[in-house]
Short mmCIF file of C-alpha atoms in Angstrom, two decimals:
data_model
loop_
_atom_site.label_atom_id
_atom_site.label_comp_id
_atom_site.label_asym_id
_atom_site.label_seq_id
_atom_site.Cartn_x
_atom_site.Cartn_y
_atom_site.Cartn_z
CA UNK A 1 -15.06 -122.28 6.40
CA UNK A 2 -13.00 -119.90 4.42
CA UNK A 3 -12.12 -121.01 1.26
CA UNK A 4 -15.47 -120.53 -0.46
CA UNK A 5 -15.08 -118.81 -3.83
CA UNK A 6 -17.61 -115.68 -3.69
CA UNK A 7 -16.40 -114.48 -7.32
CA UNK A 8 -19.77 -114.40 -9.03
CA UNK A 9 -23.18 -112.68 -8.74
CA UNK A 10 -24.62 -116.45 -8.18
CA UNK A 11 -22.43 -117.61 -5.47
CA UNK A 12 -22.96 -114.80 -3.67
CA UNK A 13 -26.64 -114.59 -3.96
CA UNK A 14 -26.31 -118.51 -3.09
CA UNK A 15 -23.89 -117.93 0.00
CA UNK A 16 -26.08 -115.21 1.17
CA UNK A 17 -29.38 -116.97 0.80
CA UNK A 18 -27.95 -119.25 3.72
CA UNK A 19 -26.76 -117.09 5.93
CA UNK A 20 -30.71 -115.36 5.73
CA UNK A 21 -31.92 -119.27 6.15
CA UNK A 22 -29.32 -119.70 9.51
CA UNK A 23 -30.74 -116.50 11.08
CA UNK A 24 -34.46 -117.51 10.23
CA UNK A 25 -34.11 -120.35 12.24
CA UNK A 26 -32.44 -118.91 14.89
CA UNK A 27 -28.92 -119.58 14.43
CA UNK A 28 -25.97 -117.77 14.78
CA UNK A 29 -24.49 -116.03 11.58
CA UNK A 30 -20.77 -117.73 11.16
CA UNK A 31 -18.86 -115.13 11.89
CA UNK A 32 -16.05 -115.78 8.90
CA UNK A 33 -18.26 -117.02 6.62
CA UNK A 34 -20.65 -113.50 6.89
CA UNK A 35 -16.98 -111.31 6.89
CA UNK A 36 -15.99 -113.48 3.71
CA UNK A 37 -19.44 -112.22 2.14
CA UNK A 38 -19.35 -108.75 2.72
CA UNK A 39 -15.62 -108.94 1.40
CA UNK A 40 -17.46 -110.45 -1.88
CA UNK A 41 -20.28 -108.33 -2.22
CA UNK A 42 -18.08 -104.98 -1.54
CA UNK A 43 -15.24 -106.52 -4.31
CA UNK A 44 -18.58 -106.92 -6.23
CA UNK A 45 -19.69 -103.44 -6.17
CA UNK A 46 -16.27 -102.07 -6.75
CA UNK A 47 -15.78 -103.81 -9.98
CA UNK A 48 -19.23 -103.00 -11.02
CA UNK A 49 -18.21 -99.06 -10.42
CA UNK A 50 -14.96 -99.72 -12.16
CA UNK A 51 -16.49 -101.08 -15.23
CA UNK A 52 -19.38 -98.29 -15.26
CA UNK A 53 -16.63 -95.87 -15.03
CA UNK A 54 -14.12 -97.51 -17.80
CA UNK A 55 -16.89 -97.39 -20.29
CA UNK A 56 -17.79 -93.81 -19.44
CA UNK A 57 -14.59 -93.13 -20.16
CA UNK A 58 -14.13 -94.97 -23.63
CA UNK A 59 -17.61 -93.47 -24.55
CA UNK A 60 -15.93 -89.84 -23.89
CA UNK A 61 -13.04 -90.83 -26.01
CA UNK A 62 -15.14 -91.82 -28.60
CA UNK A 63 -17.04 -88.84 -28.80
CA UNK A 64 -13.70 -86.75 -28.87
CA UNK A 65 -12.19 -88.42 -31.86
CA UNK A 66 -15.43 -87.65 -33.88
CA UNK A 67 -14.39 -85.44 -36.77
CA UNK A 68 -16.06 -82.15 -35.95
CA UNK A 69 -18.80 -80.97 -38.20
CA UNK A 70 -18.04 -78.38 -40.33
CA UNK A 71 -20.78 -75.99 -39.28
CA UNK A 72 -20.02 -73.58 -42.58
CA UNK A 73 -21.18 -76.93 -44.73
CA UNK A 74 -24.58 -76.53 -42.88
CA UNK A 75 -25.65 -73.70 -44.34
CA UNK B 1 -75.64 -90.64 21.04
CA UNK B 2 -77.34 -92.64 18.29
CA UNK B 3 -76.63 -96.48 17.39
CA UNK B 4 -75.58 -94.48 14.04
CA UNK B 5 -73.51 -91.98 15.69
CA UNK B 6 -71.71 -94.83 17.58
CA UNK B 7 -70.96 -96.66 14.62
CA UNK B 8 -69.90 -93.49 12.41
CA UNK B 9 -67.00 -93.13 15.22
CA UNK B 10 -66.34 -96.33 14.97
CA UNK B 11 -65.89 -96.24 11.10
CA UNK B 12 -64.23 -92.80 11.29
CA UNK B 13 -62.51 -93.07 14.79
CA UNK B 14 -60.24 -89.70 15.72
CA UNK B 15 -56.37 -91.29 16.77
CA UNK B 16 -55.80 -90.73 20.48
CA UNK B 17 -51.53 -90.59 19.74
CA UNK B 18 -50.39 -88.36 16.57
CA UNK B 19 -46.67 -88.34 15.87
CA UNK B 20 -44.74 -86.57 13.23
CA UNK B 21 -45.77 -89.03 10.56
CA UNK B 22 -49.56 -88.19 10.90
CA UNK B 23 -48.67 -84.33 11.43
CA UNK B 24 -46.92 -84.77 7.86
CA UNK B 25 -49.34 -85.98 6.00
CA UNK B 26 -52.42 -83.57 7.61
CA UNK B 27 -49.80 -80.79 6.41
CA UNK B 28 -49.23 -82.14 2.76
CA UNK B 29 -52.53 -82.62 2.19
CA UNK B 30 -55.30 -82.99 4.87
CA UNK B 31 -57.56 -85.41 3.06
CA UNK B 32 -54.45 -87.39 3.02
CA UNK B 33 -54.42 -87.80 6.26
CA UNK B 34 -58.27 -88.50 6.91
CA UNK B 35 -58.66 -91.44 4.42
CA UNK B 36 -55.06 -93.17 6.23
CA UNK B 37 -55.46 -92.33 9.74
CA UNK B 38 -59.49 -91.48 10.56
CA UNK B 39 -60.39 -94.29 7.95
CA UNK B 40 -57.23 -96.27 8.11
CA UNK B 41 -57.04 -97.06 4.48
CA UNK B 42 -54.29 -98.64 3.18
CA UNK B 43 -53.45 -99.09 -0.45
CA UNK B 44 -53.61 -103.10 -0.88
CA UNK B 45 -53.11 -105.36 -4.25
CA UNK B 46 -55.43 -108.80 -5.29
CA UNK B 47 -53.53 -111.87 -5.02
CA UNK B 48 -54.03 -113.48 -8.24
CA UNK B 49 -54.06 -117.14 -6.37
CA UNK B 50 -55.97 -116.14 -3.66
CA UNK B 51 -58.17 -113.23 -4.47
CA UNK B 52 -57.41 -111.76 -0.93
CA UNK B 53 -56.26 -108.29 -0.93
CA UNK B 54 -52.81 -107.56 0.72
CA UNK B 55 -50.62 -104.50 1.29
CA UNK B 56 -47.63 -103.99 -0.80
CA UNK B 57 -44.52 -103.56 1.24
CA UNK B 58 -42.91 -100.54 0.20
CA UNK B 59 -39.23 -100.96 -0.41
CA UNK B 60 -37.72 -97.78 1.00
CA UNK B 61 -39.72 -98.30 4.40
CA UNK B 62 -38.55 -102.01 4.19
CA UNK B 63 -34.58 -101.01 3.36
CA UNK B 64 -34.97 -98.37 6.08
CA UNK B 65 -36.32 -100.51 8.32
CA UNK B 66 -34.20 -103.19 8.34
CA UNK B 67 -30.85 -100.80 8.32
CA UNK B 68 -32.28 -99.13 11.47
CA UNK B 69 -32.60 -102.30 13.08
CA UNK B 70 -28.94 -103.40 12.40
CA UNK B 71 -27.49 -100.17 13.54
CA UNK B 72 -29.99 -100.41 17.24
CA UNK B 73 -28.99 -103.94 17.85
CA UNK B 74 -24.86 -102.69 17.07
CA UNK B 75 -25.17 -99.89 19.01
CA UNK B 76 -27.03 -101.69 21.92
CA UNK B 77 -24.29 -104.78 21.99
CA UNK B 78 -21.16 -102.38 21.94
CA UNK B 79 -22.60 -100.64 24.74
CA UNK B 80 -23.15 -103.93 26.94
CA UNK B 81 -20.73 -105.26 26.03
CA UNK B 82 -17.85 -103.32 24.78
CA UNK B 83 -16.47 -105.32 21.14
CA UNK B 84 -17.26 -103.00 17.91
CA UNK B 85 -16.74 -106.15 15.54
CA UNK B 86 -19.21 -108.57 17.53
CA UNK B 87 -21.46 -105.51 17.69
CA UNK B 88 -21.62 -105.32 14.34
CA UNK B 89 -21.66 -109.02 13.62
CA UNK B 90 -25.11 -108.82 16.14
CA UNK B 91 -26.47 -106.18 14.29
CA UNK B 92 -25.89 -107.47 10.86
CA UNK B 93 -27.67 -110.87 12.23
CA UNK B 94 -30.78 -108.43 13.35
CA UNK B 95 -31.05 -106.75 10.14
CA UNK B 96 -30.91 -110.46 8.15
CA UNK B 97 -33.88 -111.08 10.35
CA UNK B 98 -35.33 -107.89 9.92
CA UNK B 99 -35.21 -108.40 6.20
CA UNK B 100 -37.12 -111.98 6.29
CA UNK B 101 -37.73 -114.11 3.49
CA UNK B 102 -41.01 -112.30 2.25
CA UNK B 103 -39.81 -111.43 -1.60
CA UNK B 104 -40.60 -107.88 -2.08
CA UNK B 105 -42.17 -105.88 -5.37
CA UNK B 106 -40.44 -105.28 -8.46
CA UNK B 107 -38.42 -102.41 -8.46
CA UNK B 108 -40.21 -99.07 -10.25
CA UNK B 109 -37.01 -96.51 -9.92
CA UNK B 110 -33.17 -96.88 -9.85
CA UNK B 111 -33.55 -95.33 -6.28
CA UNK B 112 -35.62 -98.68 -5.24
CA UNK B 113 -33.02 -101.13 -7.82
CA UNK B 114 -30.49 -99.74 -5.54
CA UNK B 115 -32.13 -100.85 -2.26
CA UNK B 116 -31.46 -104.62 -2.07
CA UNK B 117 -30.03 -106.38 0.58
CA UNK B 118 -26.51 -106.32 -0.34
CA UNK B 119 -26.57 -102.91 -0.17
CA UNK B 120 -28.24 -102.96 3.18
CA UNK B 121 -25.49 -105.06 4.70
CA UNK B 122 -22.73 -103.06 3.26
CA UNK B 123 -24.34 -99.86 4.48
CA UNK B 124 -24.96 -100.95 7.68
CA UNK B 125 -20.95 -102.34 8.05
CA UNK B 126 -19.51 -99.24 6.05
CA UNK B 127 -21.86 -96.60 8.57
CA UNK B 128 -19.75 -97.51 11.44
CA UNK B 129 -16.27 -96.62 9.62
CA UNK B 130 -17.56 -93.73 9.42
CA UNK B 131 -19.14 -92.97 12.70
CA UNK B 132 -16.95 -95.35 14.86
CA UNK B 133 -18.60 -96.66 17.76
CA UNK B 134 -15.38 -95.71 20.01
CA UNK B 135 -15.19 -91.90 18.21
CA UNK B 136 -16.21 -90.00 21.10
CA UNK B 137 -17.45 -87.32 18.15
CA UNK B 138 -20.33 -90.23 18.50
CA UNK B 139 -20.41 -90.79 22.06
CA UNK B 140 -23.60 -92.71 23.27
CA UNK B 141 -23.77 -92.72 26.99
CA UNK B 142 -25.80 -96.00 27.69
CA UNK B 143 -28.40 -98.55 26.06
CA UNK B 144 -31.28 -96.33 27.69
CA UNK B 145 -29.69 -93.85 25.30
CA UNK B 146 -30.55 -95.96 22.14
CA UNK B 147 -33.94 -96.11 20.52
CA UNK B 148 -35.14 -93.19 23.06
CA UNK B 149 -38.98 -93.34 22.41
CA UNK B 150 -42.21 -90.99 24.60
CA UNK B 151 -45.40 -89.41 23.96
CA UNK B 152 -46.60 -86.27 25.89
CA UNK B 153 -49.84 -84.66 25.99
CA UNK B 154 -50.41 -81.92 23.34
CA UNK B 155 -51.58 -78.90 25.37
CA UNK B 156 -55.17 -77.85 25.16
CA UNK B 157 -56.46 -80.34 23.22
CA UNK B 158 -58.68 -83.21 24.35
CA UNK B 159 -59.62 -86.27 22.41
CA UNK B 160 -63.53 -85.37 21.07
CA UNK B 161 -64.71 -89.26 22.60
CA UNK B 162 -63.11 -89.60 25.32
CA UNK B 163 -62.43 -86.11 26.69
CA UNK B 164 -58.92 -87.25 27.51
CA UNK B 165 -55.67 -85.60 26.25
CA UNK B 166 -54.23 -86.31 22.59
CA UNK B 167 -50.75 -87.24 22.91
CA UNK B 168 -47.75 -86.51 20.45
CA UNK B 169 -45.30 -89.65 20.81
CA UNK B 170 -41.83 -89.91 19.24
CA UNK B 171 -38.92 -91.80 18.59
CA UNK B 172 -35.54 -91.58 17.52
CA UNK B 173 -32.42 -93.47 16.94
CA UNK B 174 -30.43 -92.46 20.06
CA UNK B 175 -29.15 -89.48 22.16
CA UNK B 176 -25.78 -88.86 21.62
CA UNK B 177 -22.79 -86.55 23.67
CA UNK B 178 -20.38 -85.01 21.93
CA UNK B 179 -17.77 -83.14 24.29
CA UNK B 180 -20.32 -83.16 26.95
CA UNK B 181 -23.37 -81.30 24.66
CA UNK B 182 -26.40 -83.75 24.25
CA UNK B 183 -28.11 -83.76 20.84
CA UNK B 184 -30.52 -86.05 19.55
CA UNK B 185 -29.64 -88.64 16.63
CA UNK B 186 -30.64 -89.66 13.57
CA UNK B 187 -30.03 -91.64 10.65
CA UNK B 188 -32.11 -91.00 7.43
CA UNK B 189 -31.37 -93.00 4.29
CA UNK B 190 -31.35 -91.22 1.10
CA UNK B 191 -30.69 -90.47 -2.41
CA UNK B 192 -29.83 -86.88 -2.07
CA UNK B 193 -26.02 -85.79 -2.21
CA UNK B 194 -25.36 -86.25 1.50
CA UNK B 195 -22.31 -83.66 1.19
CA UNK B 196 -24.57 -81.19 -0.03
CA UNK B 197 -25.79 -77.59 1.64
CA UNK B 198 -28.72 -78.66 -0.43
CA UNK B 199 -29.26 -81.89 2.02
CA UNK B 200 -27.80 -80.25 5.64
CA UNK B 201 -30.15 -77.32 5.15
CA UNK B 202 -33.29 -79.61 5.07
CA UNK B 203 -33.34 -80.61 8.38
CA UNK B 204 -33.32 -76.43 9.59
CA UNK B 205 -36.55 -76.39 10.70
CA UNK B 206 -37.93 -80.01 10.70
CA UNK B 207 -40.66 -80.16 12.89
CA UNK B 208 -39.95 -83.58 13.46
CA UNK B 209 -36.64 -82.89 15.08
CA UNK B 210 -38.27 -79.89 17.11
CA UNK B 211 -40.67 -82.73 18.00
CA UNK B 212 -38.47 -84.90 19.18
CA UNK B 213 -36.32 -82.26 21.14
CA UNK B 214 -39.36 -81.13 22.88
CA UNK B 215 -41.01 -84.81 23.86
CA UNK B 216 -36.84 -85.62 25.00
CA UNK B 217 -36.89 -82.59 27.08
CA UNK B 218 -40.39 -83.27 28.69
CA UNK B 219 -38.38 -86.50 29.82
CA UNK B 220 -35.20 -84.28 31.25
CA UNK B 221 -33.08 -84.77 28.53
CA UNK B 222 -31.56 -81.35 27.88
CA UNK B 223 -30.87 -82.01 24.21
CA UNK B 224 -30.04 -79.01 22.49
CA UNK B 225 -31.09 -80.08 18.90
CA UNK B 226 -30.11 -83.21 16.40
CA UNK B 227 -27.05 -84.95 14.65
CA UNK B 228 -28.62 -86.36 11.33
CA UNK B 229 -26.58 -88.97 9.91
CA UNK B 230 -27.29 -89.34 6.05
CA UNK B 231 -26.41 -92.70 4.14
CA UNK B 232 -26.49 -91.89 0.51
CA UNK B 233 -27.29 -95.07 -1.06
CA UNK B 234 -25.79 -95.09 -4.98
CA UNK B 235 -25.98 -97.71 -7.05
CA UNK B 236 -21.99 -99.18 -6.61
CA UNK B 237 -21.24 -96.92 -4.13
CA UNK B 238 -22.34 -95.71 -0.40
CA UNK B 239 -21.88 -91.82 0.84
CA UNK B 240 -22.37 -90.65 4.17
CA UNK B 241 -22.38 -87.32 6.24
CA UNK B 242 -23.49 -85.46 8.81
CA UNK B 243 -25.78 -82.35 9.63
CA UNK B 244 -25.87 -80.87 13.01
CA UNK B 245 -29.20 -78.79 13.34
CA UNK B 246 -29.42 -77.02 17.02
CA UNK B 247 -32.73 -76.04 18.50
CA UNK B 248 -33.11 -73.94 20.95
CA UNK B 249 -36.38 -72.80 23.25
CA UNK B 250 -37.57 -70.30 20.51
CA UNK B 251 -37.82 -73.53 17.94
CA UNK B 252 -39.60 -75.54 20.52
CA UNK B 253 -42.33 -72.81 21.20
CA UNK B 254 -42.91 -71.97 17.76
CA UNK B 255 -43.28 -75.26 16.66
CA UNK B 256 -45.23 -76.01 19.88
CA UNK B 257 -47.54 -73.15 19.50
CA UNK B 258 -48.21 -74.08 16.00
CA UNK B 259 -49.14 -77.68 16.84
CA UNK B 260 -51.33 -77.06 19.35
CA UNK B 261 -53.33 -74.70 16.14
CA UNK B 262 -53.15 -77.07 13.93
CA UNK B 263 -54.19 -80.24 16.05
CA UNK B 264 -57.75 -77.65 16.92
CA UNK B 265 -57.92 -77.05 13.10
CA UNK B 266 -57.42 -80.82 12.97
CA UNK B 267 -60.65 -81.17 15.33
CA UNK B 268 -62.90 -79.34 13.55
CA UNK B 269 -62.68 -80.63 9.95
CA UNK B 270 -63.14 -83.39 12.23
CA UNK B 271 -66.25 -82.34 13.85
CA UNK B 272 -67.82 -80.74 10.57
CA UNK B 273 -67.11 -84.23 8.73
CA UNK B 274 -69.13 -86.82 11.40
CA UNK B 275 -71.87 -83.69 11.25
CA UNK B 276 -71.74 -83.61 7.46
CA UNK B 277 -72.02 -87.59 7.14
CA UNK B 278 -74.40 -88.76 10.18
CA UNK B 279 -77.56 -88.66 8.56
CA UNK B 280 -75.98 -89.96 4.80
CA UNK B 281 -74.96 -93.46 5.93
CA UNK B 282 -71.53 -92.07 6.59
CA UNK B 283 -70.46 -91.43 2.95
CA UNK B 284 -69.32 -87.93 2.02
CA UNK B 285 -70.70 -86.91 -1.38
CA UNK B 286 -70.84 -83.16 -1.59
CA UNK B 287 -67.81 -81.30 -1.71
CA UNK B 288 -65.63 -79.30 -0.17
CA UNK B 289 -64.63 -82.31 1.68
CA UNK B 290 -63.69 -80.66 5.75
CA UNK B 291 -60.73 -82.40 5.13
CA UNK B 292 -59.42 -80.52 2.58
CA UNK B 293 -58.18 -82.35 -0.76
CA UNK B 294 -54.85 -80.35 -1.99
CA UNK B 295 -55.53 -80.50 -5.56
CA UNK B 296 -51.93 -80.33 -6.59
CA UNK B 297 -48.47 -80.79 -5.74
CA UNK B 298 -49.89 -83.42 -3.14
CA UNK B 299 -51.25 -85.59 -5.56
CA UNK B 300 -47.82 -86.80 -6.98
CA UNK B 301 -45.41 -86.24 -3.88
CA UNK B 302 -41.56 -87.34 -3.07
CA UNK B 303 -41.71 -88.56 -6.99
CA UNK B 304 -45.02 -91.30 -6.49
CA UNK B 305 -49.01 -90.49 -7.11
CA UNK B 306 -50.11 -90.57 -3.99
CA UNK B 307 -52.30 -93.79 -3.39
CA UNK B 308 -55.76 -92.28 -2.81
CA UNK B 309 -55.67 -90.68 -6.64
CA UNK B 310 -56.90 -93.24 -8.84
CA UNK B 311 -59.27 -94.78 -6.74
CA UNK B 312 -59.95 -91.70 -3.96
CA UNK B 313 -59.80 -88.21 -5.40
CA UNK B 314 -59.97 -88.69 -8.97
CA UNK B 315 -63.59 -90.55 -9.05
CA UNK B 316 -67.39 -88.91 -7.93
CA UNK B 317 -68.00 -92.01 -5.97
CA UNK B 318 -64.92 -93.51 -4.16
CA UNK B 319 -66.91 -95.60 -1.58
CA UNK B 320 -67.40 -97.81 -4.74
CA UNK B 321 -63.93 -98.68 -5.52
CA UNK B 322 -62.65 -98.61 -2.41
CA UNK B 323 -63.42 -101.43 -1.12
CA UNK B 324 -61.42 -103.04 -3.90
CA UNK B 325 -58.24 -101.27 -3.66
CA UNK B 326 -57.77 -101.16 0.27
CA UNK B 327 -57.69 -102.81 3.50
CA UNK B 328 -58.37 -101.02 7.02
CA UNK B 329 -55.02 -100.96 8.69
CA UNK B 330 -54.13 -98.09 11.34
CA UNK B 331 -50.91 -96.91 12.04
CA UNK B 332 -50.06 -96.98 15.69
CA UNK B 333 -47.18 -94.81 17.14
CA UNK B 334 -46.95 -96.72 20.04
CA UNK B 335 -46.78 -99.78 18.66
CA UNK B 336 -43.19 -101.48 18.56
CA UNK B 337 -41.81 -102.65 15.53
CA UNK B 338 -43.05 -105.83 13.87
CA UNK B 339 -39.82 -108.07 15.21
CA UNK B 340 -40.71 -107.48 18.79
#
């Protein structure tokens, strides 16, 4: 099988739910399916790292195009 | 002895095997170590359906566990049988099984969130990028050379029942040979900064590797220290590196020497606690307790209370409470792993 689509958090908690329930009960793990899955979950984890960093990022910026306080109105 | 006696060391039985786990905890804090190992307790949780008390799996131990298995069952196929990616296929299947269905606890810390079974699997493929099993950097000579496991007698110390030797057992991930010198391996899971100084100058003087070294060369493996392979697990990310800590004969003798002390020391808080407690029904009331409680940095250690302070240490009458908040469960070096 190698046209499952492992796009989502779901499918791949689905996907690897059976693969566990194959090897519980003794079977082999399909060798495409479990390379297709650890494709998914590593595309996964690198989107999740490019989204934390993007938003560090646009948090930065927006901290940068504050105005500055004018420190001599403080006092 | 008395009928009392007999059951006090029954209750309160002395372990005939230490290994670097036990050694650990009598050095962090030596009460510690009497109320897991002499007593056996082990922190347990009511099930609300049931009302039986269980253990709670701990999910570093679990992660760790089931990554180790994975990377014994690769390294053992490549070696029979030659083929990195069916090695690695095998071990991936090992580790599934390893895992199990068993749900395990909520999460408390981002370092547990991080440890899920995703992660595992990607660990366990991404560890052998970067320690190929071909890369004669991380040569393994044979399948006796994986899982590499002994015990030897400590020297001058005899069990206080039996009058027999106390041994010291090990085991380690493999023996590896790089360029044709023999060092011991490995591979500790972690959240520290694996390319750190911070992380490769932990492992200096780790008695458990001088352990290890020592019960490897009572065996007549000439290892000349350990390779420690670190895999930093992040949240969306995976790090790993390497520190090479040598030992040589002056390590092994100090850390011998001071064994051997501490395992006597061990023996007589020991002794003075079954004196102490035979004629009070075997509860300890009045402190000092022989086995001394640390009183400090013990009682929250590697970021957790430790699980003999609510119910233990920080009440005049634990034999109350514990039997509500543990079950008797001994550790056993010797014992293999619960998939075998």
């Amino acid at each position: 099988m190698t046209d499952l689509d492992l796009s989502n958090d779901l499918d791949r908690q689905i996907e690897l739910q059976d693969l566990r329930t194959l090897v519980l009960s003794g079977k082999a793990l399909p060798p495409e399916r479990f390379r297709q899955l650890l494709n998914a979950i590593r595309e996964g984890r690198d989107n999740a790292q490019r989204l934390a960093s993007a938003s560090k990022k646009s948090a930065k910026k927006t901290l940068a195009a504050k105005t500055p306080i004018d420190l001599s109105t403080l006092f | 002895m008395t009928a009392s006696g007999s059951l006090l060391l029954e209750r309160f039985p002395f372990p005939h095997v230490l290994d670097n786990t036990m050694y650990e905890l009598w050095k962090t804090c030596p009460h510690k170590f009497f109320r897991s190992t002499v007593q056996g307790l082990k922190a347990a949780q009511r099930d609300p359906n049931t009302g039986a008390l269980l253990t709670v799996k701990n999910i570093h131990l679990h992660f760790g566990g089931a990554l180790a298995r994975g990377l014994e069952v690769t390294r053992k196929t490549y070696l029979a049988e030659g083929n990195q990616g069916d090695a690695i296929q095998d071990g991936a299947a090992a580790l599934l099984a390893f895992w199990g269905s068993e749900p395990l606890p909520p999460p408390t810390t981002r370092n547990e969130e991080n440890k899920t079974l995703e992660a595992c699997l990607l660990a366990h493929d991404e560890y052998f990028r970067a320690f190929p099993l071909d890369d004669p950097q991380h040569h393994i000579p044979s399948p006796d050379h994986v899982e590499v496991s002994g015990t030897a007698p400590i020297p001058g110390v005899v069990h206080p029942f039996t009058g027999e030797p106390i041994l010291y057992a090990g085991r380690f991930d493999a023996i590896t040979s790089r360029f044709g010198v023999l060092r011991g391996l490995d591979d500790k899971t972690t959240s520290d900064n694996v390319d750190s100084d911070r992380w490769r100058s932990k492992w200096t003087l780790a008695g458990q590797f001088t352990g290890y070294t020592w019960l490897a060369q009572q065996y007549g493996f000439p290892i000349e220290g350990f390779l420690v392979h670190g895999v930093q697990i992040l949240k969306a990310s995976l790090k790993f590196g390497e520190a090479i800590t040598p030992r040589t004969p002056f390590h092994v003798n100090t850390w011998l020497a001071q064994l051997c002390f501490d395992v006597q020391m061990m023996l007589r808080q020991y002794g003075a606690f079954i004196q102490s407690v035979e004629d009070d029904n075997g509860e300890w009331t009045d402190p000092p307790h022989p086995f001394a409680q640390r009183l400090g940095d013990a009682c929250f250690h590697y970021m957790r209370k430790c699980s003999f302070l609510d119910d233990v240490c920080d009440t005049p009458r634990p034999a109350d409470f514990i039997p509500n908040a543990f079950v008797v469960e001994r550790w056993n070096p010797l014992a293999r792993s619960i998939d075998e």
